[in-house]
Amino acid sequence: WCLHVAGRRRSEARSQLILDLSRQDVQDYIVQSVSDILQSAPITYVKWDMNRNMTEIGSALLPADRQRETAHRYMLGLYSVLERITTAFPDILFESCSGGGGRFDPGMLYYMPQTWTSDNSDAISRLKIQYGTSIVYPVSSMGAHVSAVPNHQVGRNTPLKTRGDVAMSGNFGYELDLTLFDDAEKTEVKGQIALVKEIRELTQFGLFYRLLSPFEGNETAWMFVSEDQSEALAVHVTELNEPNARLDRL
């Protein structure tokens, strides 16, 4: 049932192989298995991870002269699975993940309207990740969370305010142990959540302007403007502090 080429070694990643979704029997099994879980509890949110890249892309059901169809048939099979599951559970919010196959694309967004933009949740790294993604995809489709410091990917310590400001420019959330916050951090987080609720309509539906590119200097800035231009929100981040830095105007 996995993608493989007969007689060839099957490469594992994270001790995993990939199910051959070009096969109808595999599709039916996945739909039934996932549906059983979703029916077992009042589930309202599902993150669907694409955990690894595809290797040895072959199908046990196709003859040798049609093996090159496997990748395309796999994608059609994946869409068929998602069509059946999201139709059966229309009130569940599904979030996809861009890991592995890099599946941050309109085909996936049709079924899952938001995507986990990157496992790298470091706020400074996210400046480039979210800025670049925003050139193609709406801000409302980008999962963006405040995570713990030192960051688990790059080991960087970034102020809670900076982490919050960057995450607010996406699909906002927290991904850390809330019980480890001290009283000052709890107060700051309450303020962040209140601000997110206040600006949520602006960040989701407003016009998005890229002001300073993180690919061109030490500062990054963007802005949201309401359609009637009565309201605006600007985010301005300095990546690295400098001694006696000049005073700039945004």
Short mmCIF file of C-alpha atoms in Angstrom, two decimals:
data_model
loop_
_atom_site.label_atom_id
_atom_site.label_comp_id
_atom_site.label_asym_id
_atom_site.label_seq_id
_atom_site.Cartn_x
_atom_site.Cartn_y
_atom_site.Cartn_z
CA TRP A 1 0.00 0.00 0.00
CA CYS A 2 3.00 2.36 0.07
CA LEU A 3 4.64 4.19 -2.79
CA HIS A 4 7.52 1.97 -3.91
CA VAL A 5 9.29 0.49 -6.91
CA ALA A 6 9.40 -3.29 -7.02
CA GLY A 7 12.83 -4.67 -6.23
CA ARG A 8 14.16 -1.31 -5.00
CA ARG A 9 14.95 -0.25 -1.44
CA ARG A 10 12.20 1.83 0.15
CA SER A 11 13.61 5.06 1.59
CA GLU A 12 12.19 5.98 4.97
CA ALA A 13 11.98 9.46 6.48
CA ARG A 14 11.08 9.79 10.17
CA SER A 15 10.69 5.98 9.95
CA GLN A 16 7.81 6.63 7.54
CA LEU A 17 6.74 5.53 4.09
CA ILE A 18 3.94 7.21 2.07
CA LEU A 19 0.60 5.58 1.36
CA ASP A 20 -0.14 5.16 -2.33
CA LEU A 21 -3.18 7.42 -2.66
CA SER A 22 -3.39 6.68 -6.38
CA ARG A 23 -5.11 3.44 -5.29
CA GLN A 24 -8.87 3.44 -4.66
CA ASP A 25 -8.57 0.86 -1.87
CA VAL A 26 -6.07 3.05 -0.02
CA GLN A 27 -8.28 6.12 -0.48
CA ASP A 28 -11.29 4.27 0.91
CA TYR A 29 -9.29 3.06 3.91
CA ILE A 30 -8.06 6.56 4.77
CA VAL A 31 -11.53 8.10 4.42
CA GLN A 32 -13.06 5.44 6.66
CA SER A 33 -10.28 5.58 9.28
CA VAL A 34 -10.27 9.38 9.55
CA SER A 35 -14.08 9.56 9.52
CA ASP A 36 -14.28 7.10 12.42
CA ILE A 37 -12.06 9.38 14.49
CA LEU A 38 -13.91 12.57 13.54
CA GLN A 39 -17.22 10.96 14.49
CA SER A 40 -15.89 9.82 17.87
CA ALA A 41 -15.75 13.26 19.52
CA PRO A 42 -16.88 16.88 19.01
CA ILE A 43 -13.81 17.72 16.90
CA THR A 44 -13.76 21.21 15.34
CA TYR A 45 -10.14 21.55 14.15
CA VAL A 46 -7.77 19.21 12.34
CA LYS A 47 -4.17 19.83 11.27
CA TRP A 48 -3.26 17.59 8.33
CA ASP A 49 0.50 17.30 8.11
CA MET A 50 2.48 16.47 4.98
CA ASN A 51 5.45 15.07 6.89
CA ARG A 52 7.91 14.01 4.21
CA ASN A 53 8.91 14.26 0.57
CA MET A 54 7.90 11.55 -1.91
CA THR A 55 10.52 8.96 -2.91
CA GLU A 56 10.41 5.82 -5.10
CA ILE A 57 7.22 7.09 -6.71
CA GLY A 58 5.72 3.89 -8.04
CA SER A 59 2.45 1.99 -7.61
CA ALA A 60 1.98 -1.75 -7.22
CA LEU A 61 -1.22 -1.55 -9.29
CA LEU A 62 0.19 0.07 -12.43
CA PRO A 63 2.07 -1.82 -15.18
CA ALA A 64 5.66 -0.85 -15.90
CA ASP A 65 4.83 1.37 -18.87
CA ARG A 66 2.40 3.48 -16.77
CA GLN A 67 4.46 4.00 -13.62
CA ARG A 68 5.13 7.63 -14.56
CA GLU A 69 1.42 8.33 -14.01
CA THR A 70 1.75 7.58 -10.28
CA ALA A 71 2.57 11.08 -8.99
CA HIS A 72 -0.32 12.68 -10.89
CA ARG A 73 -2.72 9.92 -9.86
CA TYR A 74 -1.54 10.35 -6.27
CA MET A 75 -2.55 14.04 -6.28
CA LEU A 76 -5.94 13.24 -7.78
CA GLY A 77 -6.39 10.58 -5.11
CA LEU A 78 -5.43 13.03 -2.35
CA TYR A 79 -7.99 15.55 -3.63
CA SER A 80 -10.62 12.81 -3.77
CA VAL A 81 -9.92 11.89 -0.15
CA LEU A 82 -10.14 15.53 0.96
CA GLU A 83 -13.31 16.11 -1.07
CA ARG A 84 -15.05 13.21 0.65
CA ILE A 85 -13.88 14.07 4.17
CA THR A 86 -14.47 17.83 4.05
CA THR A 87 -17.90 17.29 2.48
CA ALA A 88 -18.85 14.85 5.23
CA PHE A 89 -17.58 17.19 7.97
CA PRO A 90 -18.29 20.73 6.73
CA ASP A 91 -18.08 22.33 10.19
CA ILE A 92 -14.50 21.20 10.91
CA LEU A 93 -11.68 23.65 10.16
CA PHE A 94 -8.90 21.74 8.39
CA GLU A 95 -5.39 23.20 8.30
CA SER A 96 -2.78 21.76 5.95
CA CYS A 97 0.97 21.85 6.46
CA SER A 98 3.54 22.85 3.90
CA GLY A 99 6.17 20.43 5.18
CA GLY A 100 7.32 17.52 3.04
CA GLY A 101 5.65 18.06 -0.32
CA GLY A 102 5.59 21.83 -0.01
CA ARG A 103 1.82 21.71 -0.36
CA PHE A 104 0.99 25.39 0.12
CA ASP A 105 -0.98 25.78 -3.09
CA PRO A 106 -4.48 26.71 -4.31
CA GLY A 107 -5.40 23.05 -4.73
CA MET A 108 -4.94 22.40 -1.01
CA LEU A 109 -6.42 25.75 0.04
CA TYR A 110 -9.66 24.73 -1.69
CA TYR A 111 -10.10 22.05 0.98
CA MET A 112 -8.06 23.54 3.82
CA PRO A 113 -8.29 27.35 3.92
CA GLN A 114 -5.22 27.84 6.06
CA THR A 115 -1.72 26.32 6.01
CA TRP A 116 0.98 26.00 8.66
CA THR A 117 3.49 28.27 6.95
CA SER A 118 6.66 26.72 8.42
CA ASP A 119 7.87 24.71 11.40
CA ASN A 120 10.36 27.53 11.85
CA SER A 121 8.34 29.75 14.19
CA ASP A 122 11.19 32.09 15.12
CA ALA A 123 9.78 35.60 14.76
CA ILE A 124 12.81 37.01 12.92
CA SER A 125 12.93 34.08 10.50
CA ARG A 126 9.19 34.50 10.03
CA LEU A 127 9.69 38.01 8.67
CA LYS A 128 11.06 36.54 5.44
CA ILE A 129 8.77 33.49 5.49
CA GLN A 130 5.54 35.48 5.88
CA TYR A 131 6.65 38.42 3.73
CA GLY A 132 7.52 36.11 0.85
CA THR A 133 4.41 33.96 1.24
CA SER A 134 2.21 37.07 1.25
CA ILE A 135 3.29 37.87 -2.30
CA VAL A 136 1.25 34.91 -3.53
CA TYR A 137 -1.20 33.99 -0.76
CA PRO A 138 -3.56 36.01 1.47
CA VAL A 139 -2.47 36.71 5.04
CA SER A 140 -5.55 34.88 6.34
CA SER A 141 -4.18 31.61 4.92
CA MET A 142 -0.87 31.74 6.82
CA GLY A 143 -0.72 29.96 10.18
CA ALA A 144 1.44 32.13 12.48
CA HIS A 145 2.00 31.33 16.16
CA VAL A 146 3.87 32.73 19.11
CA SER A 147 6.31 30.04 20.27
CA ALA A 148 8.66 29.66 23.23
CA VAL A 149 12.17 31.08 23.55
CA PRO A 150 14.90 30.15 23.04
CA ASN A 151 13.29 29.17 19.73
CA HIS A 152 13.37 25.42 19.14
CA GLN A 153 14.65 25.79 15.56
CA VAL A 154 17.30 28.50 15.73
CA GLY A 155 17.90 29.02 19.48
CA ARG A 156 17.12 32.75 19.30
CA ASN A 157 15.64 34.81 22.14
CA THR A 158 13.09 37.33 20.84
CA PRO A 159 10.87 39.59 22.98
CA LEU A 160 7.29 38.41 23.51
CA LYS A 161 6.05 41.66 21.97
CA THR A 162 7.98 41.05 18.74
CA ARG A 163 6.79 37.45 18.58
CA GLY A 164 3.21 38.62 19.05
CA ASP A 165 3.42 41.47 16.54
CA VAL A 166 4.77 39.17 13.81
CA ALA A 167 2.25 36.40 14.51
CA MET A 168 -0.64 38.89 14.41
CA SER A 169 0.12 39.36 10.73
CA GLY A 170 -1.13 35.84 10.01
CA ASN A 171 -3.55 33.29 11.46
CA PHE A 172 -2.69 34.03 15.09
CA GLY A 173 -2.15 31.54 17.89
CA TYR A 174 0.16 30.35 20.68
CA GLU A 175 2.27 27.21 20.49
CA LEU A 176 4.02 26.84 23.84
CA ASP A 177 3.46 25.89 27.49
CA LEU A 178 1.18 28.60 28.88
CA THR A 179 1.81 27.42 32.47
CA LEU A 180 5.42 28.65 32.24
CA PHE A 181 4.41 32.32 31.81
CA ASP A 182 5.19 34.63 34.72
CA ASP A 183 2.65 37.26 35.85
CA ALA A 184 4.10 39.97 33.57
CA GLU A 185 3.95 37.65 30.54
CA LYS A 186 0.38 36.62 31.35
CA THR A 187 -0.62 40.29 31.42
CA GLU A 188 1.16 40.94 28.12
CA VAL A 189 -0.50 37.92 26.48
CA LYS A 190 -3.94 39.10 27.60
CA GLY A 191 -3.18 42.41 25.91
CA GLN A 192 -2.04 40.67 22.73
CA ILE A 193 -5.21 38.60 22.54
CA ALA A 194 -7.37 41.68 23.11
CA LEU A 195 -5.50 43.49 20.32
CA VAL A 196 -5.84 40.53 17.95
CA LYS A 197 -9.60 40.51 18.46
CA GLU A 198 -9.71 44.28 17.86
CA ILE A 199 -7.71 44.18 14.60
CA ARG A 200 -8.78 40.75 13.32
CA GLU A 201 -11.17 42.03 10.67
CA LEU A 202 -8.56 44.51 9.47
CA THR A 203 -5.79 41.89 9.13
CA GLN A 204 -8.07 39.32 7.49
CA PHE A 205 -9.93 41.55 5.07
CA GLY A 206 -7.88 44.76 4.76
CA LEU A 207 -5.55 45.71 1.93
CA PHE A 208 -1.99 44.51 2.60
CA TYR A 209 0.99 46.73 1.79
CA ARG A 210 4.63 45.59 1.94
CA LEU A 211 6.69 48.61 3.03
CA LEU A 212 10.22 47.41 3.88
CA SER A 213 11.56 44.07 2.65
CA PRO A 214 13.43 41.77 5.07
CA PHE A 215 15.42 40.60 2.04
CA GLU A 216 16.94 44.06 1.57
CA GLY A 217 17.97 45.33 5.00
CA ASN A 218 17.83 45.13 8.78
CA GLU A 219 14.26 46.37 9.03
CA THR A 220 10.94 44.93 7.92
CA ALA A 221 7.58 46.70 7.72
CA TRP A 222 4.10 46.07 6.36
CA MET A 223 0.69 47.65 6.76
CA PHE A 224 -2.99 46.73 6.69
CA VAL A 225 -5.54 49.32 5.53
CA SER A 226 -9.30 48.96 5.69
CA GLU A 227 -11.16 49.14 2.39
CA ASP A 228 -12.68 52.53 3.25
CA GLN A 229 -9.22 53.74 4.40
CA SER A 230 -10.57 54.77 7.81
CA GLU A 231 -8.30 52.39 9.70
CA ALA A 232 -4.72 51.20 9.34
CA LEU A 233 -2.23 49.03 11.22
CA ALA A 234 1.53 49.11 10.60
CA VAL A 235 4.07 46.56 11.84
CA HIS A 236 7.73 47.63 11.93
CA VAL A 237 10.44 45.24 13.13
CA THR A 238 14.17 45.78 13.55
CA GLU A 239 15.94 42.45 13.16
CA LEU A 240 19.24 43.19 14.94
CA ASN A 241 19.82 45.98 17.46
CA GLU A 242 22.66 48.39 16.73
CA PRO A 243 24.47 50.73 19.15
CA ASN A 244 23.67 54.40 18.59
CA ALA A 245 21.44 53.57 15.66
CA ARG A 246 20.08 56.51 13.68
CA LEU A 247 16.50 57.63 14.16
CA ASP A 248 14.43 56.57 11.18
CA ARG A 249 10.97 57.52 10.01
CA LEU A 250 8.64 54.84 8.66
#
